[in-house]
XYZ file of C-alpha atoms in Angstrom:
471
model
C -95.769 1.790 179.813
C -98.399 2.715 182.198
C -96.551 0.070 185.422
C -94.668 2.768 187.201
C -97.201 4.973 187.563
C -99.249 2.574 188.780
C -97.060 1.032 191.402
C -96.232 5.124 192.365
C -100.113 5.947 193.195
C -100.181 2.095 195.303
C -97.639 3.293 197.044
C -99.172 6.587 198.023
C -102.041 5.195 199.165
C -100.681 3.096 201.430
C -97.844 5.918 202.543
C -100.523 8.354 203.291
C -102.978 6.327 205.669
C -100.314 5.170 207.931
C -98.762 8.678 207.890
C -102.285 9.806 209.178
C -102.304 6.901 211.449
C -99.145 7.957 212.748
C -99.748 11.354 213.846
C -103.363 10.712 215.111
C -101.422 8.172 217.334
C -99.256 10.903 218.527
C -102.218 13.337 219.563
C -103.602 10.224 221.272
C -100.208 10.513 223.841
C -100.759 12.515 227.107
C -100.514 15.800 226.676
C -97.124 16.219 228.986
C -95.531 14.725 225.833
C -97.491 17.298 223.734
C -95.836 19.237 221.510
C -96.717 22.604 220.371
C -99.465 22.697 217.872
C -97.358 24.799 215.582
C -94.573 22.735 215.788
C -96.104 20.130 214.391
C -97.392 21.660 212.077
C -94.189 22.934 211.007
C -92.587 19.293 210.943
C -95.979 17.745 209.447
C -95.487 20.419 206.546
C -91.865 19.373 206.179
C -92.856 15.861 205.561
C -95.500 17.071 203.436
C -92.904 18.635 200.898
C -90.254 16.439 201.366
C -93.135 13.399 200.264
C -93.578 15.717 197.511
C -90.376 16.333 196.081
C -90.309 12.031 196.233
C -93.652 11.897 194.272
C -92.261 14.665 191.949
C -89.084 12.719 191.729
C -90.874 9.396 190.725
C -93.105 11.171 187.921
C -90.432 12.862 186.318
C -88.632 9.189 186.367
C -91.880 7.903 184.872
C -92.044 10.610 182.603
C -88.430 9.425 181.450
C -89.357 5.979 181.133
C -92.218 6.560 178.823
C -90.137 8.874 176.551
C -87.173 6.144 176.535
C -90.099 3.580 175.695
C -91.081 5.770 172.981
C -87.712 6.775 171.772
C -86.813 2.685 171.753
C -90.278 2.225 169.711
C -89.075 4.411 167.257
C -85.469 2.849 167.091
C -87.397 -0.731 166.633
C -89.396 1.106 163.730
C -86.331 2.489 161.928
C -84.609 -0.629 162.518
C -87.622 -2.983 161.198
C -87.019 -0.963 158.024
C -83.367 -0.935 157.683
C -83.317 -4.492 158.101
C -86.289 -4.816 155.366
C -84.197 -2.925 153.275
C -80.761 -4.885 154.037
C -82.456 -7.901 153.161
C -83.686 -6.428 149.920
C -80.654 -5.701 149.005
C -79.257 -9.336 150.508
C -81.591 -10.679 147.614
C -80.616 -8.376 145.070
C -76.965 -9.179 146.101
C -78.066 -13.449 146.162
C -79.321 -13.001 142.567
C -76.766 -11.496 141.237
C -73.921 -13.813 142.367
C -76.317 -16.470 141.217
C -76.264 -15.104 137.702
C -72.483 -14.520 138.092
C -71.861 -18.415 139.108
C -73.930 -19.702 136.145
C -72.304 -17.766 133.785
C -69.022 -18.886 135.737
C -70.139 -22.277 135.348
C -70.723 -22.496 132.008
C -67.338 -20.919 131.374
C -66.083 -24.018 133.439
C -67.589 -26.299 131.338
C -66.296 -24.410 128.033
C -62.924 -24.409 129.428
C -63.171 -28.144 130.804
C -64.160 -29.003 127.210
C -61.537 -26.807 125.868
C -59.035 -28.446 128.027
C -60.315 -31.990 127.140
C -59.732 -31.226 123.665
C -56.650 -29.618 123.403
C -55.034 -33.271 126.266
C -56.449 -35.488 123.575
C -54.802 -33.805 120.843
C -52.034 -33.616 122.407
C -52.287 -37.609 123.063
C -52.760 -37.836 119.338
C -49.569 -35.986 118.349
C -47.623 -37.724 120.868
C -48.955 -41.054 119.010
C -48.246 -39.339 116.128
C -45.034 -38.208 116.966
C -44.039 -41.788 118.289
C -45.357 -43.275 115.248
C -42.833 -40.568 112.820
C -39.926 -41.589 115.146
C -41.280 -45.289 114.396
C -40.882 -44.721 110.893
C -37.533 -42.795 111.127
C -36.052 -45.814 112.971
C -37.184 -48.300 110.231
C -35.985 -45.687 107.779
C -32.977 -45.646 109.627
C -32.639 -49.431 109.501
C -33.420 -49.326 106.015
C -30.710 -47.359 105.251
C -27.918 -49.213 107.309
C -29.218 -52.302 105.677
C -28.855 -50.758 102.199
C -25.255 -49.494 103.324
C -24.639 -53.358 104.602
C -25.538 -54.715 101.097
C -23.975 -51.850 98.753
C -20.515 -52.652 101.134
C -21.365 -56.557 100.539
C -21.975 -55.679 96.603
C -18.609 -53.187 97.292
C -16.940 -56.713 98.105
C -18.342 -58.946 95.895
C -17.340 -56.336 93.096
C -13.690 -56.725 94.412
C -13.728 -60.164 94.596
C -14.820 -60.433 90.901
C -12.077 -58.187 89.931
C -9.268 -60.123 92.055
C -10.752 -63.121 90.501
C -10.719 -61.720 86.481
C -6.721 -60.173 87.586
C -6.154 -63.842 88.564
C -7.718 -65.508 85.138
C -6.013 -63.124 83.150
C -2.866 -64.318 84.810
C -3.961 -67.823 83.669
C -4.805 -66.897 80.122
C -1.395 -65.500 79.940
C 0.340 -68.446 81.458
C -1.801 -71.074 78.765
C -0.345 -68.993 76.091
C 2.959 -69.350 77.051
C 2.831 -72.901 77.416
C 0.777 -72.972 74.044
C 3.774 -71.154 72.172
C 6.345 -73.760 74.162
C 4.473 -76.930 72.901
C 3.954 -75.529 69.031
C 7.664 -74.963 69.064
C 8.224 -78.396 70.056
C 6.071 -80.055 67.465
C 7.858 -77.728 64.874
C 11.180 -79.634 66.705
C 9.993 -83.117 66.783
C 8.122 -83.119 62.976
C 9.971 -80.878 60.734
C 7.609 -81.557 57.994
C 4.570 -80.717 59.831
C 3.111 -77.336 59.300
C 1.452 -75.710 61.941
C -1.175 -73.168 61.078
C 0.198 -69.567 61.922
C -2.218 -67.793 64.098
C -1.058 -64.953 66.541
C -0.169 -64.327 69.479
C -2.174 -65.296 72.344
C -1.135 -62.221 74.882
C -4.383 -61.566 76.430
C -5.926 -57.989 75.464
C -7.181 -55.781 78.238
C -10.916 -55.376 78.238
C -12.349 -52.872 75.850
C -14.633 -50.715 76.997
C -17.223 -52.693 74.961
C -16.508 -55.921 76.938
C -19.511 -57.415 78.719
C -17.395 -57.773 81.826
C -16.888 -53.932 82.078
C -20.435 -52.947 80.999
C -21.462 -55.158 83.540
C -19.101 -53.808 85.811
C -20.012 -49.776 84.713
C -24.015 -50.905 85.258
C -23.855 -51.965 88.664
C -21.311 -48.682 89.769
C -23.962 -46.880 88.537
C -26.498 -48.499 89.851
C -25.446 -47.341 93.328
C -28.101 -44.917 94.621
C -27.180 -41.211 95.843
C -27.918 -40.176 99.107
C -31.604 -38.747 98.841
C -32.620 -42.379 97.044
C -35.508 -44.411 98.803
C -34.597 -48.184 98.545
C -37.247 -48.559 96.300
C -35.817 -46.089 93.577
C -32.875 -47.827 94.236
C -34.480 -51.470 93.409
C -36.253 -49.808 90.196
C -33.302 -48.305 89.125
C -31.099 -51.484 89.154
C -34.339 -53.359 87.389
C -34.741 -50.432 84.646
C -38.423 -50.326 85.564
C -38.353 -47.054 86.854
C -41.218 -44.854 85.070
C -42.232 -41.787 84.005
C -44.378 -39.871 86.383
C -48.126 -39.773 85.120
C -50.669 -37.093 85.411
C -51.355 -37.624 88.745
C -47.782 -37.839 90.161
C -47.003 -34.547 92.727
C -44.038 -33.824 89.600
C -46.581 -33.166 87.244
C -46.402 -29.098 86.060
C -49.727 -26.833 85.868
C -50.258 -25.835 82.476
C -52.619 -23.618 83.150
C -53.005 -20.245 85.278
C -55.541 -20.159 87.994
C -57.197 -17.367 86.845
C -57.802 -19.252 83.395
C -60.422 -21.861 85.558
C -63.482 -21.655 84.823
C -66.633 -24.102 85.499
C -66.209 -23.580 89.711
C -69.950 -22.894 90.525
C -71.192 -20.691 93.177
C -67.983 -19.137 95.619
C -68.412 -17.744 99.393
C -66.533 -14.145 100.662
C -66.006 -14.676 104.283
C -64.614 -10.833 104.874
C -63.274 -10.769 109.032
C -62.850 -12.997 111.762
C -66.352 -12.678 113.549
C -68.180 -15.617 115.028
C -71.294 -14.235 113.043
C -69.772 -15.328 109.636
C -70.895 -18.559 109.361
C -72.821 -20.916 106.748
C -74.626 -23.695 107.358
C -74.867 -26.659 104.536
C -78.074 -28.438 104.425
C -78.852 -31.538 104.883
C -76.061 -32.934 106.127
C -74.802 -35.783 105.615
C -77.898 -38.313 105.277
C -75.754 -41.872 105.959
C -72.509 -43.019 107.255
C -69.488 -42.095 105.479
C -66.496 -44.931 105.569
C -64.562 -42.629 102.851
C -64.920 -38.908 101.857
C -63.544 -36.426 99.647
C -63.520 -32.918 100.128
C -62.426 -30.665 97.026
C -62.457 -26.541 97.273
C -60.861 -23.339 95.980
C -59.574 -21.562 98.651
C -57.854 -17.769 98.947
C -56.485 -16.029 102.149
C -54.316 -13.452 102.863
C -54.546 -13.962 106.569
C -51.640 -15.702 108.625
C -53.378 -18.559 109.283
C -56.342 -20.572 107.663
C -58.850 -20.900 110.635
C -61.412 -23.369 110.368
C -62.904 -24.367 106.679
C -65.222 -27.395 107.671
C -66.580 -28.344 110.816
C -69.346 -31.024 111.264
C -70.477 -32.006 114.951
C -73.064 -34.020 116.612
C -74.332 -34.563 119.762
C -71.740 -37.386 120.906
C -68.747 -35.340 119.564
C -68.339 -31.732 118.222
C -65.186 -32.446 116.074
C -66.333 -35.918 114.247
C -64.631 -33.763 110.848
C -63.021 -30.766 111.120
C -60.367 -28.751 108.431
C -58.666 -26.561 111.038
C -55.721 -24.490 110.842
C -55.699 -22.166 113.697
C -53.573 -24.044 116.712
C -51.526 -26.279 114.341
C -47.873 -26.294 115.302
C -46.616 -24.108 112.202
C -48.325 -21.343 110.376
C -50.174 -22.829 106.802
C -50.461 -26.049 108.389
C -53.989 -27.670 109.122
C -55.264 -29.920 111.655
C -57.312 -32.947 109.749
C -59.701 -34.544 112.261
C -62.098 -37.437 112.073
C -63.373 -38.332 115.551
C -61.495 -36.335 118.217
C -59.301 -36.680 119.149
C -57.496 -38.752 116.388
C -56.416 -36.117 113.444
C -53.238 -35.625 110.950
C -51.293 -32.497 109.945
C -50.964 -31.113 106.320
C -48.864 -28.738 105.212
C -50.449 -26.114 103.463
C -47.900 -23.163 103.706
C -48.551 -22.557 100.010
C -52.439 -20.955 100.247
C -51.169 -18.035 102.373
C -50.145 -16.133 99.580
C -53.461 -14.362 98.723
C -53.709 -16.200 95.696
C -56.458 -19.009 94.491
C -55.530 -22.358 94.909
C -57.127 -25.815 94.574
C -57.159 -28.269 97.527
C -58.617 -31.808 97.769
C -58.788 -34.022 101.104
C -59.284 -37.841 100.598
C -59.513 -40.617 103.240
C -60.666 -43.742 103.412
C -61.642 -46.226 106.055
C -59.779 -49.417 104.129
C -56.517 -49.456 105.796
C -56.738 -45.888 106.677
C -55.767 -44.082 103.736
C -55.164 -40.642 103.141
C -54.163 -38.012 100.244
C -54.023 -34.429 100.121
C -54.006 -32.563 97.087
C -52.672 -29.231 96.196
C -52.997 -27.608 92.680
C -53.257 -31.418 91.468
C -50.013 -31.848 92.869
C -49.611 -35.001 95.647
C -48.228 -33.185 98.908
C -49.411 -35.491 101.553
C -50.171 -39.257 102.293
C -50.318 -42.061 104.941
C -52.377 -44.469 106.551
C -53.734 -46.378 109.657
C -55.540 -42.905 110.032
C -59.099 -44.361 111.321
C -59.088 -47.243 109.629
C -62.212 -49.026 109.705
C -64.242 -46.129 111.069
C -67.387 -44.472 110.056
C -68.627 -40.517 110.211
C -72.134 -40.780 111.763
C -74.919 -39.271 110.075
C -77.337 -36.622 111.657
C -74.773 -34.000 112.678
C -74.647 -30.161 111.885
C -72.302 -29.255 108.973
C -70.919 -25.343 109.067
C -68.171 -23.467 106.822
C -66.017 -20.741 108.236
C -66.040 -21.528 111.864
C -65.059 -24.549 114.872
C -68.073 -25.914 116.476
C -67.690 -26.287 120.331
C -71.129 -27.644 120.446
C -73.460 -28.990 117.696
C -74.519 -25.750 115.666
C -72.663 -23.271 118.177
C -69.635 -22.581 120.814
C -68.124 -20.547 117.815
C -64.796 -18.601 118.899
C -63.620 -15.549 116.171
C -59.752 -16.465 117.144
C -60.770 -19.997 114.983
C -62.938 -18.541 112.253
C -61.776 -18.242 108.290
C -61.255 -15.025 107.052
C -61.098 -15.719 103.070
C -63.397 -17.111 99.842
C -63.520 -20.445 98.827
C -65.096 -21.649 95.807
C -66.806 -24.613 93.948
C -66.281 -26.811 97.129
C -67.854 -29.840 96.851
C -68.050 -33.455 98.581
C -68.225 -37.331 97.619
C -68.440 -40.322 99.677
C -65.985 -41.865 97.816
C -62.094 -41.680 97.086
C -61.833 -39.597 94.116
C -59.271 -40.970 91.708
C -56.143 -38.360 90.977
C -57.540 -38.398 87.005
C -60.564 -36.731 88.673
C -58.669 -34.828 90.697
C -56.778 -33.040 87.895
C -59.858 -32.954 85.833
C -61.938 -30.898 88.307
C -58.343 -29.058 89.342
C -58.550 -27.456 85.407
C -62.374 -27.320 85.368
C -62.847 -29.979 82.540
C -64.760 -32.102 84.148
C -67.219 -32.305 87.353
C -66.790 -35.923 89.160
C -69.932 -37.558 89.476
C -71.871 -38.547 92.941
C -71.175 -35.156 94.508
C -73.504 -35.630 98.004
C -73.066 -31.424 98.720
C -72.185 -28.598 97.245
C -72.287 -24.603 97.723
C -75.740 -25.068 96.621
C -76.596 -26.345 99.581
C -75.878 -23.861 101.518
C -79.095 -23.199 103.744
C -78.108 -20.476 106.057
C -75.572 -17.355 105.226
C -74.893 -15.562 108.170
C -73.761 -11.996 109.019
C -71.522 -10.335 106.642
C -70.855 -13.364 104.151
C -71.311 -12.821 100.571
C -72.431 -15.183 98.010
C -70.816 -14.749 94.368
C -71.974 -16.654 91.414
C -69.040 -15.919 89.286
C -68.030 -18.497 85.530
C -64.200 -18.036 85.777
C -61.909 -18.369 88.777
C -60.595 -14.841 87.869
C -63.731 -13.045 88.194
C -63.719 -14.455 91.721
C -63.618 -11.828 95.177
C-alpha cells in the first residue's frame, strides 16, 4: 500500500539536491554568461511548479492506488463470502442428490427384483405352456390312435358281417342238399320212413340273437366325441361307476349361508398396503405337503394376494396370488419362485361366500384344488420332491417383496375370508366335503385364524357361528 509513496519521496530527494547542485553550478560560471538575477528566478520558479504539478500528479496516482487497493479488499471480502455461501449451498445441493440417488437406488433394486420375478415367471409359463402343448400332442395322438382302432374295429365289424352273409349262404346251400339226399332215400327205400321235420331255410337273426346283441354292444360301445379313452375303455368293460362324494359332479345340498362351525373370519375393507395380518408362528418345520382350506368373499375384479409366506432366501417360497394372472378370477399358485400353477377361480368374484381348498404334495408332485367341494383343478410334477423351509414370515392380505414387507396396494385383497386353516398333510376329499358343510373339523390343523398375531390398519376381526352372519 504504502510502496509508491515511498519510492515518490526517494525520488524527491534525490531530484532536489542535484537540482540545487545544478544551479549553484551555474552561478559558479563567469559572470559574462550571467544571466539576470530575475530571470532566473523566473525560470527557477517555473521548474519549481512544474516539479510540483509532477509531485501532485504522483500523489493523486497514489491516492488512486490505495483506494483501488481498498476497493479490491472489499471485492476479496464480498467474494470470500459469496463463495462461503456457494459452497453452502454446493453441500446442501450434494446432500440432497445423495438422498435422491439412495432412494433411486433402492427403487433400482425393487424394480430389478420386480423384473427378476416377473422373467422367471414368465420362464415358468413358457414351461408350462410347453408342457400343455406336450399334453395336447399326446392327447392328440391319443385320439388318432383311438380313431386308428375304432376304423380297425369299423373293419373287423365288416369282416364279421361278410363272413356271417357268407355262412348263411352255406347254411342255405346244406339245406338244399339235405332236402336232395332225403328225397333220394325216400327213392331208393320206399319202405323207409323218414322223420318229417321242416324246412331248413335259414331264419334271419332275431333281434334276440347273440350275434346281433353282440353286434348292437360294440356299435354302442363307440365313444362320442368329448369321450377320454379311458371312459371309452370303462364303458366297453361296464366298469364305469357312479361318481362318489368327492367327484367335481357331486351337487351342494346345502346353501352357504346354512354353514355354520367356521371359527373366527377377517374383513379386509380396501386395497391399502396397511391391511395386513400376520400369522404366528409360522411354520415351525419343513413342509413336503400342505393344505390350505378358507372361506373366501370378494366383490372386487380380481382376488389379490390371500397367502404369502417369505424368507430370507426367497420372498415367494408360497404365495395364493391373483393379481397379474393372465385372466381375471384366476390365481397364481407358487411354491419356490419361480415355479407356480394357474387355477381358475372365476367363480368367487361374485360377492358371494365360497369354500376353497389348495392341496399339494411333494410325492410325484401332486396337486388338487377344491371349490365348494367340487374338484376343479389337478396335475402333477409340480415340485415334486421339494420342501417349504421353515423360519419364514407368514402374512394374509398382501405380496411380500421382502420378508415381512415390500407390500404394493395394486396386489393386496380387498374381501373376508373365514375359518381358514392349514395341515401338513393332503387332506382326503371326505374331509374336504366334511369341513366344506361344517360337520366336521380335520384333525392336525398346524394354523388357524387364531393365530393371527398382528391385525393391521383397518382390518376387522369377526367371531361370527354361521357363515350367514358373516361381513
Amino acid at each position: 500500500m504504502g510502496s509508491p509513496h515511498r519510492k515518490t519521496l526517494s525520488f524527491f530527494l534525490i531530484f532536489v539536491p542535484i537540482y540545487v547542485h545544478g544551479a549553484l553550478s551555474q552561478e559558479a560560471r563567469p559572470a559574462v554568461q550571467r544571466k539576470p538575477f530575475f530571470q532566473r528566478l523566473h525560470r527557477l520558479e517555473e521548474q519549481f511548479r512544474s516539479f510540483q504539478e509532477v509531485t501532485l500528479t504522483h500523489l493523486q496516482a497514489i491516492a488512486s492506488n490505495y483506494n483501488l487497493s481498498y476497493n479490491i479488499d472489499a471485492r476479496f471480502q464480498s467474494l470470500a463470502q459469496e463463495s462461503q455461501a456457494m459452497a453452502l449451498v454446493v453441500n446442501q445441493s450434494q446432500a440432497t442428490v445423495q438422498s435422491d440417488l439412495g432412494h433411486l437406488r433402492t427403487w433400482m433394486r425393487k424394480t430389478h427384483r420386480r423384473s427378476r420375478k416377473v422373467d422367471s415367471r414368465l420362464l415358468a409359463l413358457g414351461a408350462t405352456l410347453r408342457e400343455r402343448s406336450q399334453q395336447r400332442a399326446l392327447q392328440r395322438k391319443a385320439q388318432e390312435a383311438q380313431r386308428e382302432a375304432l376304423s380297425s374295429l369299423a373293419l373287423d365289424l365288416q369282416a364279421l358281417q361278410d363272413t356271417l352273409a357268407r355262412l348263411m349262404q352255406v347254411v342255405q346251400s346244406q339245406g338244399t342238399r339235405l332236402d336232395t339226399l332225403e328225397g333220394w332215400l325216400q327213392v331208393s327205400g320206399p319202405g323207409t320212413t323218414v322223420p318229417a321235420r321242416p324246412p331248413t331255410q335259414p331264419e334271419p337273426p332275431s333281434a334276440s340273437s347273440p350275434k346281433l346283441q353282440g353286434s348292437r354292444q360294440v356299435l354302442r360301445a363307440l365313444p362320442e366325441p368329448g369321450d377320454s379313452p379311458q371312459d371309452f375303455a370303462d364303458h366297453l368293460q361296464g366298469t364305469r361307476e357312479p361318481p362318489g362324494p368327492g367327484s367335481q359332479w357331486t351337487r351342494l345340498p346345502e346353501r352357504p349361508g346354512e354353514i355354520c362351525n367356521i371359527g373366527p373370519a377377517l374383513v379386509f375393507p380396501n386395497a391399502s398396503t396397511e391391511n395386513v395380518v400376520f400369522l404366528s408362528p409360522g411354520f415351525l418345520l419343513g413342509l413336503r405337503a400342505l393344505s390350505v382350506c378358507t372361506w373366501i368373499r370378494t366383490a372386487s375384479g380380481h382376488l389379490g394376494t390371500l397367502l404369502s409366506y417369505a424368507t430370507e432366501e426367497n420372498d415367494n417360497k408360497l404365495v395364493l396370488h391373483g393379481w397379474d394372472s393372465l385372466s381375471p378370477g384366476s390365481i397364481h399358485f407358487v411354491i419356490g419362485d419361480p415355479a407356480f400353477r394357474e387355477l381358475p377361480l372365476q367363480q368367487l368374484l361374485d360377492g358371494q361366500w365360497h369354500h376353497v381348498c389348495v392341496i399339494w404334495t411333494s410325492i410325484l408332485g401332486k396337486y388338487w384344488l377344491h371349490v365348494d367341494r367340487r374338484l376343479v383343478a389337478t396335475g402333477s410334477r409340480f415340485r415334486e420332491g421339494y420342501e417349504i423351509p421353515p423360519g419364514g414370515s407368514l402374512v394374509l392380505g398382501q405380496e411380500q417383496d421382502s420378508m415381512g414387507g415390500g407390500f404394493d396396494s395394486s396386489e393386496s385383497f380387498v374381501g373376508s375370508v373365514a375359518g381358514l386353516a392349514m395341515w401338513d398333510r393332503a387332506l382326503f376329499p371326505r374331509e374336504v366335503s366334511h369341513l366344506a358343510t361344517g360337520k366336521e373339523f380335520p384333525p392336525g390343523a398346524i394354523l388357524t385364524l387364531a393365530n393371527a398375531a398382528s391385525v393391521g390398519g383397518f382390518v376387522q376381526r369377526v367371531n361370527c357361528t354361521c357363515l350367514e352372519l358373516c361381513p
